[in-house]
Amino acid sequence: MNEKKRKAAILISISFVFLTSLSFNIYQQKQIKELRSELDYCESKRNDLENTVTDLENELEECKSQNDDYESQNSHQYFDNSYLQGDNNKLESDNADLNSEKEYLERKVRSLENELDDCQRKLSDRN
């Protein structure tokens, strides 16, 4: 009987070790599933962040392109403004020259009118 008890105790011990090992294995499988789920979530978040970074990089490139366009337009506008300022200065100078010419011609007309008046007086005095 002792032999049977001893065999039963060994079988119970083996069964206990087996059940303990099986329980621990089931617990580890559950932990692995949870860790895989967390890993999948983290990978999804990482992919979302990478997409966000890509979107922001694209937006930055678009902003740089728009800035380059603005600077190019600004440079052209500066050139146009300089050219127009030069034209304006030339027109102002031409206008001043024309005013001087007008004043000269007005004086000459008055002088010629005076001469004409003198000539008409002399002609009328002779008659």
PDB file of C-alpha atoms in Angstrom:
ATOM      1  CA  MET A   1       0.000   0.000   0.000  1.00  0.00           C
ATOM      2  CA  ASN A   2       2.812   2.304   0.691  1.00  0.00           C
ATOM      3  CA  GLU A   3       4.017   1.660  -2.792  1.00  0.00           C
ATOM      4  CA  LYS A   4       0.633   2.652  -4.192  1.00  0.00           C
ATOM      5  CA  LYS A   5       0.559   5.788  -2.069  1.00  0.00           C
ATOM      6  CA  ARG A   6       4.033   6.648  -3.185  1.00  0.00           C
ATOM      7  CA  LYS A   7       3.138   6.125  -6.853  1.00  0.00           C
ATOM      8  CA  ALA A   8      -0.043   8.125  -6.325  1.00  0.00           C
ATOM      9  CA  ALA A   9       1.954  10.912  -4.669  1.00  0.00           C
ATOM     10  CA  ILE A  10       4.418  10.877  -7.573  1.00  0.00           C
ATOM     11  CA  LEU A  11       1.554  10.964 -10.070  1.00  0.00           C
ATOM     12  CA  ILE A  12      -0.107  13.779  -8.135  1.00  0.00           C
ATOM     13  CA  SER A  13       3.215  15.658  -8.015  1.00  0.00           C
ATOM     14  CA  ILE A  14       3.758  15.112 -11.735  1.00  0.00           C
ATOM     15  CA  SER A  15       0.168  16.191 -12.432  1.00  0.00           C
ATOM     16  CA  PHE A  16       0.624  19.248 -10.234  1.00  0.00           C
ATOM     17  CA  VAL A  17       3.883  20.177 -12.019  1.00  0.00           C
ATOM     18  CA  PHE A  18       2.212  19.568 -15.400  1.00  0.00           C
ATOM     19  CA  LEU A  19      -0.864  21.659 -14.481  1.00  0.00           C
ATOM     20  CA  THR A  20       1.339  24.389 -13.038  1.00  0.00           C
ATOM     21  CA  SER A  21       3.440  24.370 -16.191  1.00  0.00           C
ATOM     22  CA  LEU A  22       0.317  24.368 -18.367  1.00  0.00           C
ATOM     23  CA  SER A  23      -1.203  27.268 -16.392  1.00  0.00           C
ATOM     24  CA  PHE A  24       2.030  29.229 -16.650  1.00  0.00           C
ATOM     25  CA  ASN A  25       2.199  28.500 -20.378  1.00  0.00           C
ATOM     26  CA  ILE A  26      -1.408  29.702 -20.849  1.00  0.00           C
ATOM     27  CA  TYR A  27      -0.587  32.848 -18.844  1.00  0.00           C
ATOM     28  CA  GLN A  28       2.501  33.470 -21.039  1.00  0.00           C
ATOM     29  CA  GLN A  29       0.415  32.993 -24.212  1.00  0.00           C
ATOM     30  CA  LYS A  30      -2.065  35.569 -22.899  1.00  0.00           C
ATOM     31  CA  GLN A  31       0.825  37.969 -22.136  1.00  0.00           C
ATOM     32  CA  ILE A  32       2.258  37.407 -25.639  1.00  0.00           C
ATOM     33  CA  LYS A  33      -1.148  38.204 -27.210  1.00  0.00           C
ATOM     34  CA  GLU A  34      -1.401  41.406 -25.164  1.00  0.00           C
ATOM     35  CA  LEU A  35       2.150  42.418 -26.085  1.00  0.00           C
ATOM     36  CA  ARG A  36       1.467  41.722 -29.764  1.00  0.00           C
ATOM     37  CA  SER A  37      -1.662  43.845 -29.553  1.00  0.00           C
ATOM     38  CA  GLU A  38       0.318  46.681 -27.950  1.00  0.00           C
ATOM     39  CA  LEU A  39       3.045  46.253 -30.578  1.00  0.00           C
ATOM     40  CA  ASP A  40       0.460  46.431 -33.383  1.00  0.00           C
ATOM     41  CA  TYR A  41      -0.985  49.583 -31.811  1.00  0.00           C
ATOM     42  CA  CYS A  42       2.493  51.141 -31.515  1.00  0.00           C
ATOM     43  CA  GLU A  43       3.318  50.235 -35.141  1.00  0.00           C
ATOM     44  CA  SER A  44       0.030  51.774 -36.259  1.00  0.00           C
ATOM     45  CA  LYS A  45       0.827  54.947 -34.307  1.00  0.00           C
ATOM     46  CA  ARG A  46       4.350  54.986 -35.780  1.00  0.00           C
ATOM     47  CA  ASN A  47       2.910  54.678 -39.293  1.00  0.00           C
ATOM     48  CA  ASP A  48       0.472  57.507 -38.555  1.00  0.00           C
ATOM     49  CA  LEU A  49       3.335  59.674 -37.292  1.00  0.00           C
ATOM     50  CA  GLU A  50       5.469  58.842 -40.342  1.00  0.00           C
ATOM     51  CA  ASN A  51       2.559  59.835 -42.581  1.00  0.00           C
ATOM     52  CA  THR A  52       2.146  63.057 -40.615  1.00  0.00           C
ATOM     53  CA  VAL A  53       5.867  63.786 -40.983  1.00  0.00           C
ATOM     54  CA  THR A  54       5.623  63.134 -44.735  1.00  0.00           C
ATOM     55  CA  ASP A  55       2.593  65.415 -45.001  1.00  0.00           C
ATOM     56  CA  LEU A  56       4.406  68.143 -43.048  1.00  0.00           C
ATOM     57  CA  GLU A  57       7.529  67.760 -45.199  1.00  0.00           C
ATOM     58  CA  ASN A  58       5.380  68.095 -48.331  1.00  0.00           C
ATOM     59  CA  GLU A  59       3.665  71.136 -46.874  1.00  0.00           C
ATOM     60  CA  LEU A  60       7.060  72.627 -46.015  1.00  0.00           C
ATOM     61  CA  GLU A  61       8.257  72.081 -49.595  1.00  0.00           C
ATOM     62  CA  GLU A  62       5.085  73.723 -50.899  1.00  0.00           C
ATOM     63  CA  CYS A  63       5.643  76.689 -48.572  1.00  0.00           C
ATOM     64  CA  LYS A  64       9.268  76.949 -49.732  1.00  0.00           C
ATOM     65  CA  SER A  65       8.086  76.900 -53.347  1.00  0.00           C
ATOM     66  CA  GLN A  66       5.493  79.588 -52.642  1.00  0.00           C
ATOM     67  CA  ASN A  67       8.149  81.638 -50.846  1.00  0.00           C
ATOM     68  CA  ASP A  68      10.503  81.277 -53.821  1.00  0.00           C
ATOM     69  CA  ASP A  69       7.683  82.387 -56.139  1.00  0.00           C
ATOM     70  CA  TYR A  70       6.975  85.365 -53.879  1.00  0.00           C
ATOM     71  CA  GLU A  71      10.653  86.323 -53.757  1.00  0.00           C
ATOM     72  CA  SER A  72      10.900  85.997 -57.529  1.00  0.00           C
ATOM     73  CA  GLN A  73       7.811  88.179 -58.000  1.00  0.00           C
ATOM     74  CA  ASN A  74       9.181  90.626 -55.458  1.00  0.00           C
ATOM     75  CA  SER A  75      12.486  90.775 -57.343  1.00  0.00           C
ATOM     76  CA  HIS A  76      10.667  91.351 -60.646  1.00  0.00           C
ATOM     77  CA  GLN A  77       8.494  93.981 -59.014  1.00  0.00           C
ATOM     78  CA  TYR A  78      11.582  95.699 -57.608  1.00  0.00           C
ATOM     79  CA  PHE A  79      13.130  95.692 -61.103  1.00  0.00           C
ATOM     80  CA  ASP A  80       9.873  96.986 -62.594  1.00  0.00           C
ATOM     81  CA  ASN A  81       9.663  99.678 -59.917  1.00  0.00           C
ATOM     82  CA  SER A  82      13.263 100.721 -60.563  1.00  0.00           C
ATOM     83  CA  TYR A  83      12.608 100.843 -64.304  1.00  0.00           C
ATOM     84  CA  LEU A  84       9.400 102.838 -63.787  1.00  0.00           C
ATOM     85  CA  GLN A  85      11.174 105.193 -61.383  1.00  0.00           C
ATOM     86  CA  GLY A  86      13.823 105.780 -64.058  1.00  0.00           C
ATOM     87  CA  ASP A  87      11.082 106.442 -66.624  1.00  0.00           C
ATOM     88  CA  ASN A  88       9.349 108.788 -64.189  1.00  0.00           C
ATOM     89  CA  ASN A  89      12.588 110.727 -63.577  1.00  0.00           C
ATOM     90  CA  LYS A  90      13.173 110.991 -67.335  1.00  0.00           C
ATOM     91  CA  LEU A  91       9.597 112.212 -67.881  1.00  0.00           C
ATOM     92  CA  GLU A  92       9.968 114.779 -65.110  1.00  0.00           C
ATOM     93  CA  SER A  93      13.198 115.993 -66.681  1.00  0.00           C
ATOM     94  CA  ASP A  94      11.539 116.106 -70.128  1.00  0.00           C
ATOM     95  CA  ASN A  95       8.614 118.008 -68.600  1.00  0.00           C
ATOM     96  CA  ALA A  96      10.984 120.540 -67.031  1.00  0.00           C
ATOM     97  CA  ASP A  97      12.765 120.930 -70.385  1.00  0.00           C
ATOM     98  CA  LEU A  98       9.421 121.427 -72.152  1.00  0.00           C
ATOM     99  CA  ASN A  99       8.358 124.035 -69.579  1.00  0.00           C
ATOM    100  CA  SER A 100      11.632 125.882 -70.122  1.00  0.00           C
ATOM    101  CA  GLU A 101      11.115 125.663 -73.888  1.00  0.00           C
ATOM    102  CA  LYS A 102       7.525 126.916 -73.461  1.00  0.00           C
ATOM    103  CA  GLU A 103       8.695 129.895 -71.398  1.00  0.00           C
ATOM    104  CA  TYR A 104      11.368 130.670 -73.981  1.00  0.00           C
ATOM    105  CA  LEU A 105       8.838 130.467 -76.820  1.00  0.00           C
ATOM    106  CA  GLU A 106       6.340 132.642 -74.905  1.00  0.00           C
ATOM    107  CA  ARG A 107       9.050 135.296 -74.424  1.00  0.00           C
ATOM    108  CA  LYS A 108       9.963 135.039 -78.094  1.00  0.00           C
ATOM    109  CA  VAL A 109       6.264 135.408 -79.101  1.00  0.00           C
ATOM    110  CA  ARG A 110       5.965 138.517 -76.893  1.00  0.00           C
ATOM    111  CA  SER A 111       9.126 139.885 -78.391  1.00  0.00           C
ATOM    112  CA  LEU A 112       7.834 139.218 -81.911  1.00  0.00           C
ATOM    113  CA  GLU A 113       4.480 140.762 -81.014  1.00  0.00           C
ATOM    114  CA  ASN A 114       6.321 143.845 -79.756  1.00  0.00           C
ATOM    115  CA  GLU A 115       8.335 143.954 -82.959  1.00  0.00           C
ATOM    116  CA  LEU A 116       5.140 143.587 -84.966  1.00  0.00           C
ATOM    117  CA  ASP A 117       3.529 146.404 -82.994  1.00  0.00           C
ATOM    118  CA  ASP A 118       6.637 148.591 -83.616  1.00  0.00           C
ATOM    119  CA  CYS A 119       6.564 147.775 -87.296  1.00  0.00           C
ATOM    120  CA  GLN A 120       2.847 148.553 -87.532  1.00  0.00           C
ATOM    121  CA  ARG A 121       3.393 151.884 -85.770  1.00  0.00           C
ATOM    122  CA  LYS A 122       6.239 152.789 -88.041  1.00  0.00           C
ATOM    123  CA  LEU A 123       4.161 151.818 -91.047  1.00  0.00           C
ATOM    124  CA  SER A 124       1.225 153.828 -89.846  1.00  0.00           C
ATOM    125  CA  ASP A 125       3.553 156.766 -89.044  1.00  0.00           C
ATOM    126  CA  ARG A 126       4.827 156.686 -92.620  1.00  0.00           C
ATOM    127  CA  ASN A 127       1.339 156.803 -93.959  1.00  0.00           C
TER     128      ASN A 127
END
